[in-house]
PDB file of C-alpha atoms in Angstrom:
ATOM      1  CA  MET A  11      -4.065 -31.366  -2.368  1.00  0.00           C
ATOM      2  CA  SER A  12      -5.103 -28.334  -1.473  1.00  0.00           C
ATOM      3  CA  GLU A  13      -7.850 -26.157   0.106  1.00  0.00           C
ATOM      4  CA  HIS A  14      -8.011 -22.739  -1.073  1.00  0.00           C
ATOM      5  CA  GLY A  15     -11.455 -21.870  -1.874  1.00  0.00           C
ATOM      6  CA  GLY A  16     -12.357 -18.606  -3.733  1.00  0.00           C
ATOM      7  CA  THR A  17     -10.305 -16.355  -1.912  1.00  0.00           C
ATOM      8  CA  VAL A  18      -6.873 -16.070  -0.391  1.00  0.00           C
ATOM      9  CA  THR A  19      -6.667 -15.324   3.432  1.00  0.00           C
ATOM     10  CA  GLY A  20      -4.071 -17.182   5.342  1.00  0.00           C
ATOM     11  CA  ALA A  21      -5.897 -17.838   8.298  1.00  0.00           C
ATOM     12  CA  ASP A  22      -7.034 -21.358   8.105  1.00  0.00           C
ATOM     13  CA  LEU A  23      -5.432 -22.220   4.564  1.00  0.00           C
ATOM     14  CA  ALA A  24      -3.531 -25.455   4.578  1.00  0.00           C
ATOM     15  CA  LEU A  25      -2.061 -27.252   1.404  1.00  0.00           C
ATOM     16  CA  THR A  26      -1.036 -31.351   1.765  1.00  0.00           C
ATOM     17  CA  ALA A  27       1.767 -32.648  -0.248  1.00  0.00           C
ATOM     18  CA  ASP A  28       2.574 -36.824   0.420  1.00  0.00           C
ATOM     19  CA  GLY A  29       2.756 -36.359   4.138  1.00  0.00           C
ATOM     20  CA  LEU A  30       3.546 -32.812   4.491  1.00  0.00           C
ATOM     21  CA  LEU A  31       1.229 -30.082   5.909  1.00  0.00           C
ATOM     22  CA  LEU A  32       1.802 -26.563   5.074  1.00  0.00           C
ATOM     23  CA  ARG A  33       0.045 -23.940   7.216  1.00  0.00           C
ATOM     24  CA  PRO A  34       0.691 -20.355   8.179  1.00  0.00           C
ATOM     25  CA  TRP A  35       3.456 -19.976  10.874  1.00  0.00           C
ATOM     26  CA  ARG A  36       1.933 -19.294  14.167  1.00  0.00           C
ATOM     27  CA  GLU A  37       3.615 -17.997  17.588  1.00  0.00           C
ATOM     28  CA  GLU A  38       4.504 -21.453  19.016  1.00  0.00           C
ATOM     29  CA  ASP A  39       6.895 -22.078  15.865  1.00  0.00           C
ATOM     30  CA  VAL A  40       9.230 -19.586  17.495  1.00  0.00           C
ATOM     31  CA  PRO A  41      11.757 -22.227  19.142  1.00  0.00           C
ATOM     32  CA  ALA A  42      11.791 -24.542  15.659  1.00  0.00           C
ATOM     33  CA  LEU A  43      12.506 -21.514  13.756  1.00  0.00           C
ATOM     34  CA  LEU A  44      15.332 -20.089  15.814  1.00  0.00           C
ATOM     35  CA  LYS A  45      16.922 -23.719  16.007  1.00  0.00           C
ATOM     36  CA  ALA A  46      16.337 -23.750  12.134  1.00  0.00           C
ATOM     37  CA  TYR A  47      18.292 -20.453  11.914  1.00  0.00           C
ATOM     38  CA  ASP A  48      21.004 -21.697  14.101  1.00  0.00           C
ATOM     39  CA  ASP A  49      22.720 -23.498  10.907  1.00  0.00           C
ATOM     40  CA  PRO A  50      25.800 -22.237   9.253  1.00  0.00           C
ATOM     41  CA  VAL A  51      24.529 -23.792   5.924  1.00  0.00           C
ATOM     42  CA  MET A  52      20.894 -22.019   6.528  1.00  0.00           C
ATOM     43  CA  ARG A  53      22.701 -18.803   6.834  1.00  0.00           C
ATOM     44  CA  GLN A  54      24.725 -19.210   4.030  1.00  0.00           C
ATOM     45  CA  TRP A  55      21.729 -17.881   1.624  1.00  0.00           C
ATOM     46  CA  VAL A  56      19.355 -16.080   3.852  1.00  0.00           C
ATOM     47  CA  ARG A  57      19.692 -12.095   3.800  1.00  0.00           C
ATOM     48  CA  LEU A  58      17.863 -11.354   7.239  1.00  0.00           C
ATOM     49  CA  PRO A  59      19.126 -12.913  10.247  1.00  0.00           C
ATOM     50  CA  VAL A  60      16.691 -14.517  13.146  1.00  0.00           C
ATOM     51  CA  GLY A  61      18.773 -15.307  15.985  1.00  0.00           C
ATOM     52  CA  THR A  62      16.675 -14.148  19.063  1.00  0.00           C
ATOM     53  CA  PRO A  63      13.241 -14.450  19.964  1.00  0.00           C
ATOM     54  CA  GLU A  64      12.625 -10.432  19.266  1.00  0.00           C
ATOM     55  CA  GLU A  65      13.655 -11.398  15.491  1.00  0.00           C
ATOM     56  CA  ALA A  66      11.955 -14.173  15.452  1.00  0.00           C
ATOM     57  CA  ALA A  67       8.719 -12.195  16.430  1.00  0.00           C
ATOM     58  CA  ARG A  68       9.595  -9.956  13.820  1.00  0.00           C
ATOM     59  CA  TRP A  69      10.186 -12.376  10.767  1.00  0.00           C
ATOM     60  CA  LEU A  70       6.602 -13.443  11.853  1.00  0.00           C
ATOM     61  CA  GLU A  71       5.100 -10.247  11.847  1.00  0.00           C
ATOM     62  CA  LEU A  72       6.407 -10.244   7.967  1.00  0.00           C
ATOM     63  CA  GLN A  73       4.833 -12.932   7.311  1.00  0.00           C
ATOM     64  CA  ARG A  74       1.676 -11.711   8.511  1.00  0.00           C
ATOM     65  CA  GLU A  75       1.918  -8.679   6.561  1.00  0.00           C
ATOM     66  CA  GLY A  76       2.823 -10.747   3.744  1.00  0.00           C
ATOM     67  CA  TRP A  77      -0.455 -12.365   3.649  1.00  0.00           C
ATOM     68  CA  ALA A  78      -2.325  -8.886   4.669  1.00  0.00           C
ATOM     69  CA  SER A  79      -1.045  -7.222   1.558  1.00  0.00           C
ATOM     70  CA  GLY A  80      -0.878 -10.083  -0.603  1.00  0.00           C
ATOM     71  CA  THR A  81       2.514  -9.871  -1.783  1.00  0.00           C
ATOM     72  CA  ARG A  82       3.811 -12.723   0.048  1.00  0.00           C
ATOM     73  CA  PHE A  83       2.309 -16.236   1.282  1.00  0.00           C
ATOM     74  CA  SER A  84       4.476 -17.976   3.389  1.00  0.00           C
ATOM     75  CA  PHE A  85       3.957 -21.545   4.604  1.00  0.00           C
ATOM     76  CA  ALA A  86       5.375 -23.555   7.442  1.00  0.00           C
ATOM     77  CA  VAL A  87       6.173 -26.922   6.182  1.00  0.00           C
ATOM     78  CA  THR A  88       5.404 -29.638   8.720  1.00  0.00           C
ATOM     79  CA  ASP A  89       6.066 -33.553   8.628  1.00  0.00           C
ATOM     80  CA  VAL A  90       2.918 -35.323   9.624  1.00  0.00           C
ATOM     81  CA  SER A  91       4.321 -38.309  10.227  1.00  0.00           C
ATOM     82  CA  ARG A  92       6.309 -37.041  12.761  1.00  0.00           C
ATOM     83  CA  GLY A  93       3.659 -34.916  14.811  1.00  0.00           C
ATOM     84  CA  GLY A  94       3.807 -31.899  12.687  1.00  0.00           C
ATOM     85  CA  GLU A  95       7.589 -31.227  12.984  1.00  0.00           C
ATOM     86  CA  LEU A  96       8.753 -28.079  11.356  1.00  0.00           C
ATOM     87  CA  VAL A  97      10.801 -29.056   8.754  1.00  0.00           C
ATOM     88  CA  GLY A  98      11.106 -25.767   6.123  1.00  0.00           C
ATOM     89  CA  ASN A  99       9.654 -22.993   5.087  1.00  0.00           C
ATOM     90  CA  LEU A 100       7.699 -22.024   1.773  1.00  0.00           C
ATOM     91  CA  ALA A 101       6.807 -18.704  -0.047  1.00  0.00           C
ATOM     92  CA  LEU A 102       4.990 -17.330  -2.716  1.00  0.00           C
ATOM     93  CA  LYS A 103       6.316 -13.952  -3.704  1.00  0.00           C
ATOM     94  CA  ARG A 104       4.210 -11.021  -5.801  1.00  0.00           C
ATOM     95  CA  PRO A 105       5.808  -7.806  -4.802  1.00  0.00           C
ATOM     96  CA  GLY A 106       5.902  -6.608  -8.519  1.00  0.00           C
ATOM     97  CA  PRO A 107       3.193  -5.126 -10.618  1.00  0.00           C
ATOM     98  CA  GLY A 108       2.504  -7.659 -13.312  1.00  0.00           C
ATOM     99  CA  PRO A 109      -0.029 -10.614 -12.235  1.00  0.00           C
ATOM    100  CA  GLU A 110       1.387 -12.793 -14.754  1.00  0.00           C
ATOM    101  CA  ARG A 111       4.217 -13.978 -12.865  1.00  0.00           C
ATOM    102  CA  ALA A 112       5.621 -14.990  -9.102  1.00  0.00           C
ATOM    103  CA  GLU A 113       8.612 -16.180  -7.500  1.00  0.00           C
ATOM    104  CA  VAL A 114       9.137 -18.813  -5.287  1.00  0.00           C
ATOM    105  CA  GLY A 115      11.372 -19.537  -2.186  1.00  0.00           C
ATOM    106  CA  TYR A 116      11.951 -21.700   0.555  1.00  0.00           C
ATOM    107  CA  TRP A 117      14.351 -23.262   2.890  1.00  0.00           C
ATOM    108  CA  THR A 118      14.498 -26.723   4.764  1.00  0.00           C
ATOM    109  CA  ALA A 119      15.314 -27.567   8.423  1.00  0.00           C
ATOM    110  CA  ALA A 120      19.157 -28.820   8.605  1.00  0.00           C
ATOM    111  CA  TRP A 121      17.308 -32.181  10.186  1.00  0.00           C
ATOM    112  CA  ALA A 122      14.895 -32.635   7.704  1.00  0.00           C
ATOM    113  CA  ARG A 123      17.519 -32.415   5.058  1.00  0.00           C
ATOM    114  CA  GLY A 124      17.479 -35.657   2.517  1.00  0.00           C
ATOM    115  CA  ARG A 125      14.088 -36.641   2.845  1.00  0.00           C
ATOM    116  CA  GLY A 126      12.745 -35.091  -0.239  1.00  0.00           C
ATOM    117  CA  VAL A 127      10.736 -32.321   1.562  1.00  0.00           C
ATOM    118  CA  ALA A 128      11.724 -29.402  -0.651  1.00  0.00           C
ATOM    119  CA  PRO A 129      10.320 -30.831  -3.527  1.00  0.00           C
ATOM    120  CA  ARG A 130       7.235 -32.339  -2.104  1.00  0.00           C
ATOM    121  CA  ALA A 131       6.036 -28.954  -0.636  1.00  0.00           C
ATOM    122  CA  LEU A 132       7.159 -26.959  -3.789  1.00  0.00           C
ATOM    123  CA  GLU A 133       4.954 -29.177  -6.012  1.00  0.00           C
ATOM    124  CA  ALA A 134       2.065 -28.391  -3.607  1.00  0.00           C
ATOM    125  CA  LEU A 135       2.857 -24.878  -3.659  1.00  0.00           C
ATOM    126  CA  THR A 136       3.111 -24.552  -7.186  1.00  0.00           C
ATOM    127  CA  ALA A 137      -0.340 -26.387  -7.967  1.00  0.00           C
ATOM    128  CA  TRP A 138      -1.959 -24.184  -5.618  1.00  0.00           C
ATOM    129  CA  ALA A 139      -0.472 -20.981  -7.023  1.00  0.00           C
ATOM    130  CA  PHE A 140      -1.670 -21.711 -10.441  1.00  0.00           C
ATOM    131  CA  ALA A 141      -4.920 -22.604  -9.313  1.00  0.00           C
ATOM    132  CA  ALA A 142      -5.562 -19.800  -6.857  1.00  0.00           C
ATOM    133  CA  PHE A 143      -4.363 -17.130  -9.227  1.00  0.00           C
ATOM    134  CA  ALA A 144      -5.407 -18.585 -12.423  1.00  0.00           C
ATOM    135  CA  GLU A 145      -8.342 -15.588 -12.636  1.00  0.00           C
ATOM    136  CA  GLU A 146      -5.621 -12.826 -11.779  1.00  0.00           C
ATOM    137  CA  GLY A 147      -3.919 -14.054 -14.655  1.00  0.00           C
ATOM    138  CA  LEU A 148      -0.666 -15.998 -13.343  1.00  0.00           C
ATOM    139  CA  VAL A 149       1.285 -18.130 -16.067  1.00  0.00           C
ATOM    140  CA  ARG A 150       4.758 -18.102 -14.728  1.00  0.00           C
ATOM    141  CA  LEU A 151       6.300 -19.081 -11.483  1.00  0.00           C
ATOM    142  CA  GLU A 152      10.053 -18.265 -10.900  1.00  0.00           C
ATOM    143  CA  LEU A 153      12.898 -19.890  -8.809  1.00  0.00           C
ATOM    144  CA  LEU A 154      15.897 -18.050  -8.364  1.00  0.00           C
ATOM    145  CA  HIS A 155      19.475 -19.592  -6.797  1.00  0.00           C
ATOM    146  CA  GLN A 156      22.869 -18.573  -6.643  1.00  0.00           C
ATOM    147  CA  VAL A 157      25.138 -20.491  -8.850  1.00  0.00           C
ATOM    148  CA  ASP A 158      26.982 -22.338  -5.600  1.00  0.00           C
ATOM    149  CA  ASN A 159      23.250 -23.238  -4.161  1.00  0.00           C
ATOM    150  CA  VAL A 160      23.547 -26.603  -5.926  1.00  0.00           C
ATOM    151  CA  ALA A 161      20.718 -28.142  -3.772  1.00  0.00           C
ATOM    152  CA  SER A 162      18.466 -25.352  -4.958  1.00  0.00           C
ATOM    153  CA  CYS A 163      19.093 -26.471  -8.661  1.00  0.00           C
ATOM    154  CA  LYS A 164      18.612 -29.853  -7.959  1.00  0.00           C
ATOM    155  CA  VAL A 165      15.261 -29.271  -6.405  1.00  0.00           C
ATOM    156  CA  ALA A 166      14.304 -26.902  -9.028  1.00  0.00           C
ATOM    157  CA  GLU A 167      15.116 -29.635 -11.563  1.00  0.00           C
ATOM    158  CA  LYS A 168      13.095 -32.113  -9.641  1.00  0.00           C
ATOM    159  CA  SER A 169       9.986 -29.855  -9.588  1.00  0.00           C
ATOM    160  CA  GLY A 170       9.888 -29.110 -13.278  1.00  0.00           C
ATOM    161  CA  TYR A 171      11.380 -25.539 -12.917  1.00  0.00           C
ATOM    162  CA  ALA A 172      13.522 -25.592 -16.294  1.00  0.00           C
ATOM    163  CA  PHE A 173      16.594 -23.731 -16.327  1.00  0.00           C
ATOM    164  CA  ALA A 174      15.959 -20.385 -18.222  1.00  0.00           C
ATOM    165  CA  GLU A 175      18.879 -17.982 -17.824  1.00  0.00           C
ATOM    166  CA  LEU A 176      22.301 -17.277 -16.162  1.00  0.00           C
ATOM    167  CA  LEU A 177      21.782 -14.111 -13.977  1.00  0.00           C
ATOM    168  CA  ASP A 178      24.616 -11.786 -13.699  1.00  0.00           C
ATOM    169  CA  ALA A 179      26.000 -10.972 -10.013  1.00  0.00           C
ATOM    170  CA  LEU A 180      24.828  -7.986  -8.262  1.00  0.00           C
ATOM    171  CA  PRO A 181      27.787  -7.410  -5.383  1.00  0.00           C
ATOM    172  CA  PRO A 182      27.863  -6.805  -2.655  1.00  0.00           C
ATOM    173  CA  GLU A 183      24.578  -8.429  -1.921  1.00  0.00           C
ATOM    174  CA  PHE A 184      24.679 -11.478  -4.502  1.00  0.00           C
ATOM    175  CA  PRO A 185      28.787 -11.911  -4.928  1.00  0.00           C
ATOM    176  CA  LEU A 186      28.172 -14.637  -7.481  1.00  0.00           C
ATOM    177  CA  ASP A 187      26.076 -15.315 -10.517  1.00  0.00           C
ATOM    178  CA  GLY A 188      22.547 -17.138 -10.317  1.00  0.00           C
ATOM    179  CA  HIS A 189      20.666 -19.311 -12.165  1.00  0.00           C
ATOM    180  CA  LEU A 190      16.637 -18.517 -13.057  1.00  0.00           C
ATOM    181  CA  HIS A 191      14.506 -21.593 -12.987  1.00  0.00           C
ATOM    182  CA  VAL A 192      10.916 -21.461 -14.743  1.00  0.00           C
ATOM    183  CA  ARG A 193       7.883 -23.149 -14.344  1.00  0.00           C
ATOM    184  CA  GLU A 194       4.684 -22.223 -16.507  1.00  0.00           C
ATOM    185  CA  ALA A 195       1.144 -22.686 -15.929  1.00  0.00           C
ATOM    186  CA  PRO A 196      -0.248 -26.156 -17.674  1.00  0.00           C
ATOM    187  CA  SER A 197      -2.310 -23.533 -20.121  1.00  0.00           C
ATOM    188  CA  ALA A 198       0.664 -21.317 -20.863  1.00  0.00           C
ATOM    189  CA  SER A 199       3.315 -24.662 -21.326  1.00  0.00           C
ATOM    190  CA  GLN A 200       0.400 -26.011 -23.869  1.00  0.00           C
ATOM    191  CA  GLY A 201       0.550 -23.040 -25.883  1.00  0.00           C
ATOM    192  CA  GLY A 202      -2.365 -21.122 -24.427  1.00  0.00           C
ATOM    193  CA  GLY A 203      -0.161 -18.515 -22.882  1.00  0.00           C
ATOM    194  CA  ALA A 204       1.871 -15.335 -24.627  1.00  0.00           C
ATOM    195  CA  ALA A 205       5.415 -15.360 -24.392  1.00  0.00           C
ATOM    196  CA  GLN A 206       6.844 -13.846 -21.628  1.00  0.00           C
ATOM    197  CA  SER A 207      10.219 -11.237 -21.783  1.00  0.00           C
ATOM    198  CA  ALA A 208      12.650 -12.179 -19.413  1.00  0.00           C
ATOM    199  CA  PRO A 209      11.989 -10.355 -15.769  1.00  0.00           C
ATOM    200  CA  GLU A 210      14.220  -7.956 -14.003  1.00  0.00           C
ATOM    201  CA  VAL A 211      15.697 -10.392 -11.336  1.00  0.00           C
ATOM    202  CA  SER A 212      18.436 -10.818  -8.615  1.00  0.00           C
ATOM    203  CA  PRO A 213      20.385 -13.850  -8.063  1.00  0.00           C
ATOM    204  CA  ALA A 214      19.173 -14.678  -4.753  1.00  0.00           C
ATOM    205  CA  GLY A 215      19.051 -17.969  -2.964  1.00  0.00           C
ATOM    206  CA  SER A 216      16.309 -20.071  -3.330  1.00  0.00           C
ATOM    207  CA  SER A 217      16.504 -21.041   0.634  1.00  0.00           C
ATOM    208  CA  ASP A 218      13.969 -18.421   1.068  1.00  0.00           C
ATOM    209  CA  SER A 219      15.856 -15.081   2.214  1.00  0.00           C
ATOM    210  CA  ARG A 220      13.255 -13.823   4.649  1.00  0.00           C
TER     211      ARG A 220
END
């Protein structure tokens, strides 16, 4: 399913998922990235605009910085059966001090919706994350979305992320309530891990915001 080795570097890391290839973002992805962001549905959920080559370059730089710092592992999702067509983005975010939990975020390009891209890619990322960061204590992955993001709620359910909590709105950035979905590492879900308290989270759309 994955090639993760003993360390997390990002340069050559690739995950596979039933016809999909997840790999680090590249400079040549800029045209497809701009096309993906030129979509009203996409812009409804994202926080940072990507509408110019300059903004796209800065977005790619943020992804590289995330890999370098170990706080954000962002993958371009491509469809192998369609010649490597870019179909989405998937990220594992570990910005907080607690190594036991992390957050997943994603978006699917408009032209690829309806193909089951997000659930397939998310399953690959989930398995990789629990394997790659097991020794660091990762036992819980969280998926957040605003209540009106029905598509993300369906993806969460299909991917085994159980609804855990209704989150209060935080206007103006998050004007509506949100859902927190959780998936635990196999050992934790079978009773091997300690109970986790509810985190302080914001109801960001799971169509990844950055």
